[in-house]
Short mmCIF file of C-alpha atoms in Angstrom, two decimals:
data_model
loop_
_atom_site.label_atom_id
_atom_site.label_comp_id
_atom_site.label_asym_id
_atom_site.label_seq_id
_atom_site.Cartn_x
_atom_site.Cartn_y
_atom_site.Cartn_z
CA UNK F 1 0.00 0.03 0.03
CA UNK F 2 1.56 3.30 -1.09
CA UNK F 3 1.20 6.36 1.25
CA UNK F 4 -0.59 8.06 -1.69
CA UNK F 5 -3.70 5.90 -1.66
CA UNK F 6 -4.09 5.66 2.18
CA UNK F 7 -7.33 7.36 3.16
CA UNK F 8 -7.22 6.67 6.85
CA UNK F 9 -4.14 6.01 8.95
CA UNK F 10 -4.48 5.08 12.56
CA UNK F 11 -1.22 5.08 14.32
CA UNK F 12 -0.62 3.46 17.80
CA UNK F 13 -3.71 4.96 19.46
CA UNK F 14 -4.58 4.46 23.12
CA UNK F 15 -8.09 5.10 24.31
CA UNK F 16 -9.01 5.68 27.90
CA UNK F 17 -12.50 5.87 29.45
CA UNK F 18 -13.31 7.83 32.54
CA UNK F 19 -9.58 8.83 32.77
CA UNK F 20 -8.76 5.33 34.04
CA UNK F 21 -9.97 2.34 31.94
CA UNK F 22 -7.46 1.59 29.14
CA UNK F 23 -9.53 0.11 26.30
CA UNK F 24 -7.14 0.37 23.25
CA UNK F 25 -3.46 -0.30 23.59
CA UNK F 26 -1.42 0.92 20.70
CA UNK F 27 -3.91 0.04 17.82
CA UNK F 28 -2.56 0.74 14.37
CA UNK F 29 -4.13 0.09 10.93
CA UNK F 30 -4.79 1.81 7.66
CA UNK F 31 -7.67 1.87 5.23
CA UNK F 32 -6.86 2.37 1.52
CA UNK F 33 -9.03 4.74 -0.66
CA UNK F 34 -11.73 2.63 -2.18
CA UNK F 35 -11.03 -0.41 0.06
CA UNK F 36 -13.11 -2.49 2.40
CA UNK F 37 -11.27 -3.15 5.64
CA UNK F 38 -12.70 -5.34 8.50
CA UNK F 39 -12.00 -5.01 12.21
CA UNK F 40 -12.68 -8.48 13.63
CA UNK F 41 -12.86 -9.80 17.14
CA UNK F 42 -15.11 -10.96 19.89
CA UNK F 43 -17.37 -8.84 22.06
CA UNK F 44 -15.27 -6.33 24.11
CA UNK F 45 -12.23 -6.60 21.82
CA UNK F 46 -12.35 -2.82 21.14
CA UNK F 47 -13.87 -2.74 17.65
CA UNK F 48 -16.61 -0.24 18.46
CA UNK F 49 -14.16 1.90 20.41
CA UNK F 50 -11.83 2.03 17.45
CA UNK F 51 -14.65 3.23 15.11
CA UNK F 52 -15.66 5.84 17.66
CA UNK F 53 -12.10 6.98 17.99
CA UNK F 54 -12.07 7.52 14.25
CA UNK F 55 -15.47 9.31 14.02
CA UNK F 56 -14.76 11.28 17.28
CA UNK F 57 -17.83 9.98 19.14
CA UNK F 58 -15.86 9.02 22.16
CA UNK F 59 -16.33 12.15 24.06
CA UNK F 60 -20.02 11.54 24.48
CA UNK F 61 -19.07 8.39 26.37
CA UNK F 62 -16.33 9.98 28.42
CA UNK F 63 -13.64 8.39 26.27
CA UNK F 64 -10.56 10.03 24.77
CA UNK F 65 -7.57 9.21 22.59
CA UNK F 66 -4.58 9.74 24.89
CA UNK F 67 -1.75 8.56 22.58
CA UNK F 68 -1.13 8.02 18.91
CA UNK F 69 -2.51 9.76 15.88
CA UNK F 70 -5.45 9.42 13.41
CA UNK F 71 -5.00 10.93 10.00
CA UNK F 72 -7.56 11.32 7.16
CA UNK F 73 -5.63 12.01 3.88
CA UNK F 74 -2.53 12.94 5.92
CA UNK F 75 -4.45 15.40 8.07
CA UNK F 76 -4.76 14.91 11.89
CA UNK F 77 -8.42 14.64 12.76
CA UNK F 78 -8.42 13.91 16.55
CA UNK F 79 -9.50 17.52 17.33
CA UNK F 80 -12.28 17.63 14.89
CA UNK F 81 -16.00 17.43 15.89
CA UNK F 82 -18.01 14.59 14.45
CA UNK F 83 -19.84 17.30 12.38
CA UNK F 84 -16.55 18.30 10.81
CA UNK F 85 -15.85 14.76 9.91
CA UNK F 86 -19.21 14.40 8.24
CA UNK F 87 -18.30 17.48 6.20
CA UNK F 88 -15.09 15.62 5.19
CA UNK F 89 -17.16 12.69 4.06
CA UNK F 90 -16.70 10.29 7.02
CA UNK F 91 -20.05 8.89 8.25
CA UNK F 92 -20.59 6.25 10.99
CA UNK F 93 -23.49 3.80 11.01
CA UNK F 94 -23.93 2.93 14.63
CA UNK F 95 -24.38 -0.57 15.95
CA UNK F 96 -28.07 -1.41 16.59
CA UNK F 97 -29.67 0.34 13.65
CA UNK F 98 -30.46 3.77 15.08
CA UNK F 99 -33.45 4.86 13.04
CA UNK F 100 -35.93 7.56 13.98
CA UNK F 101 -38.84 5.23 14.85
CA UNK F 102 -41.58 7.85 14.50
CA UNK F 103 -40.34 8.92 11.03
CA UNK F 104 -41.04 7.09 7.80
CA UNK F 105 -38.25 5.24 6.01
CA UNK F 106 -38.03 8.11 3.46
CA UNK F 107 -37.96 10.73 6.15
CA UNK F 108 -35.17 8.87 7.82
CA UNK F 109 -33.22 8.75 4.62
CA UNK F 110 -33.65 12.39 4.01
CA UNK F 111 -32.17 13.26 7.42
CA UNK F 112 -28.95 11.92 6.07
CA UNK F 113 -28.80 14.79 3.47
CA UNK F 114 -29.09 17.41 6.19
CA UNK F 115 -25.51 18.64 5.72
CA UNK F 116 -25.57 18.81 1.99
CA UNK F 117 -25.40 22.13 0.24
CA UNK F 118 -25.67 20.96 -3.41
CA UNK F 119 -29.43 21.54 -3.81
CA UNK F 120 -32.64 19.56 -3.84
CA UNK F 121 -32.11 18.04 -7.29
CA UNK F 122 -28.90 16.38 -6.19
CA UNK F 123 -30.44 15.03 -3.04
CA UNK F 124 -33.41 13.65 -4.97
CA UNK F 125 -30.99 11.98 -7.35
CA UNK F 126 -29.11 10.36 -4.44
CA UNK F 127 -32.31 9.15 -2.95
CA UNK F 128 -33.25 7.44 -6.13
CA UNK F 129 -29.71 5.86 -6.14
CA UNK F 130 -30.25 4.57 -2.56
CA UNK F 131 -33.59 3.16 -3.64
CA UNK F 132 -31.96 1.34 -6.53
CA UNK F 133 -29.47 -0.31 -4.11
CA UNK F 134 -32.19 -1.02 -1.54
CA UNK F 135 -35.37 -1.75 -3.47
CA UNK F 136 -36.98 -3.05 -0.25
CA UNK F 137 -36.76 0.45 1.13
CA UNK F 138 -38.51 1.91 -1.84
CA UNK F 139 -41.46 -0.44 -1.23
CA UNK F 140 -41.54 0.50 2.52
CA UNK F 141 -40.80 4.20 2.10
CA UNK F 142 -44.00 5.49 3.62
CA UNK F 143 -43.89 3.02 6.57
CA UNK F 144 -42.93 4.20 9.98
CA UNK F 145 -39.40 2.98 10.65
CA UNK F 146 -40.52 1.57 14.09
CA UNK F 147 -42.78 -0.90 12.28
CA UNK F 148 -40.19 -2.28 9.79
CA UNK F 149 -37.98 -5.29 10.17
CA UNK F 150 -34.49 -5.35 11.59
CA UNK F 151 -33.10 -5.91 8.14
CA UNK F 152 -35.02 -2.98 6.77
CA UNK F 153 -33.82 -0.79 9.63
CA UNK F 154 -30.22 -1.83 8.95
CA UNK F 155 -30.61 -1.04 5.21
CA UNK F 156 -32.34 2.36 6.24
CA UNK F 157 -29.32 3.22 8.51
CA UNK F 158 -26.78 2.51 5.70
CA UNK F 159 -29.04 4.24 3.15
CA UNK F 160 -29.15 7.26 5.47
CA UNK F 161 -25.34 7.39 5.59
CA UNK F 162 -25.25 7.26 1.80
CA UNK F 163 -27.51 10.20 1.57
CA UNK F 164 -24.67 12.39 2.86
CA UNK F 165 -22.49 11.42 -0.16
CA UNK F 166 -19.71 9.98 1.97
CA UNK F 167 -16.20 9.01 0.83
CA UNK F 168 -16.00 6.61 3.78
CA UNK F 169 -18.61 4.70 5.85
CA UNK F 170 -17.71 3.22 9.27
CA UNK F 171 -20.08 0.38 9.73
CA UNK F 172 -20.46 -1.19 13.24
CA UNK F 173 -21.68 -4.73 13.52
CA UNK F 174 -23.89 -4.67 10.41
CA UNK F 175 -24.83 -8.26 10.89
CA UNK F 176 -25.92 -8.08 14.54
CA UNK F 177 -29.28 -9.76 15.13
CA UNK F 178 -30.11 -10.31 11.55
CA UNK F 179 -31.07 -13.53 9.65
CA UNK F 180 -28.17 -15.02 7.67
CA UNK F 181 -29.86 -14.31 4.34
CA UNK F 182 -30.39 -10.67 5.24
CA UNK F 183 -26.76 -10.46 6.40
CA UNK F 184 -25.72 -11.77 3.00
CA UNK F 185 -27.93 -9.24 1.27
CA UNK F 186 -26.50 -6.20 3.34
CA UNK F 187 -22.89 -7.36 2.70
CA UNK F 188 -23.55 -7.80 -1.09
CA UNK F 189 -24.90 -4.25 -1.19
CA UNK F 190 -21.80 -2.98 0.66
CA UNK F 191 -19.60 -4.68 -1.94
CA UNK F 192 -21.65 -3.23 -4.72
CA UNK F 193 -21.43 0.28 -3.31
CA UNK F 194 -17.74 -0.12 -2.96
CA UNK F 195 -17.27 -1.20 -6.63
CA UNK F 196 -19.73 1.14 -8.25
CA UNK F 197 -19.66 4.24 -6.10
CA UNK F 198 -16.10 3.87 -4.86
CA UNK F 199 -17.30 4.22 -1.14
CA UNK F 200 -14.51 3.13 1.15
CA UNK F 201 -15.76 0.94 4.12
CA UNK F 202 -14.27 0.29 7.52
CA UNK F 203 -16.45 -2.31 9.25
CA UNK F 204 -16.45 -3.74 12.74
CA UNK F 205 -17.86 -7.24 12.74
CA UNK F 206 -17.97 -10.32 14.90
CA UNK F 207 -19.20 -12.48 11.91
CA UNK F 208 -15.68 -13.26 10.70
CA UNK F 209 -16.58 -15.49 7.76
CA UNK F 210 -19.00 -13.08 6.37
CA UNK F 211 -16.66 -10.10 6.84
CA UNK F 212 -13.65 -11.74 5.25
CA UNK F 213 -15.70 -12.91 2.36
CA UNK F 214 -16.29 -9.32 1.35
CA UNK F 215 -13.29 -7.33 2.75
CA UNK F 216 -9.95 -6.80 1.05
CA UNK F 217 -8.04 -6.72 4.29
CA UNK F 218 -8.68 -7.62 7.96
CA UNK F 219 -7.36 -6.83 11.41
CA UNK F 220 -8.14 -9.05 14.45
CA UNK F 221 -8.50 -7.24 17.75
CA UNK F 222 -8.06 -8.94 21.09
CA UNK F 223 -8.33 -7.01 24.41
CA UNK F 224 -7.70 -3.75 22.72
CA UNK F 225 -4.65 -4.83 20.65
CA UNK F 226 -4.21 -5.87 17.04
CA UNK F 227 -3.01 -9.52 17.24
CA UNK F 228 -3.20 -10.36 13.55
CA UNK F 229 -3.67 -8.78 10.15
CA UNK F 230 -3.67 -9.91 6.57
CA UNK F 231 -5.36 -9.73 3.14
#
């Protein structure tokens, strides 16, 4: 991997919660532009914390990066707000499918375009594109999100991220609680988006077999450290 095509470079980061609990101990990895990289490991290995360190969502949970550096296209991003990162094209899809239950699927999707400044026509075009990847959302677009299935909510969460026109999506446990065939469907869409739209993905996933079938590169985390990596 040449330095030129590295989109995200995480270098020896330490993360501490509540000033005392050391969760990540010198984690390093990089994500190439246009790649799919998987962070693997069991529950409590540090995958979610790693994603939150990148998207700067740690502060809300009394966590902070105390050592190391995180660079996006060579620029240090630890001091940026999550909103700044969204403007730079980095969007996180949280674990557990956080949809607005009282809004319809389409209203949920449109909240993802909130930060865009390129006009209604461009947003409408992106919405159509999202529907072309997730035809099931198109059929359910007027349904309240709370009354849709887990798979539909996961698709909605990913679709909402795409509405912001991201360069990079951080996907946390996309397979959690979903039936195997829905998991396969979600991963196939991720691969498709990666190939056709050149969206870069960093995904945290316990379902190792599934993740490695679709990712180009994987890192295994154990107790807050990277213990193995490879293509």
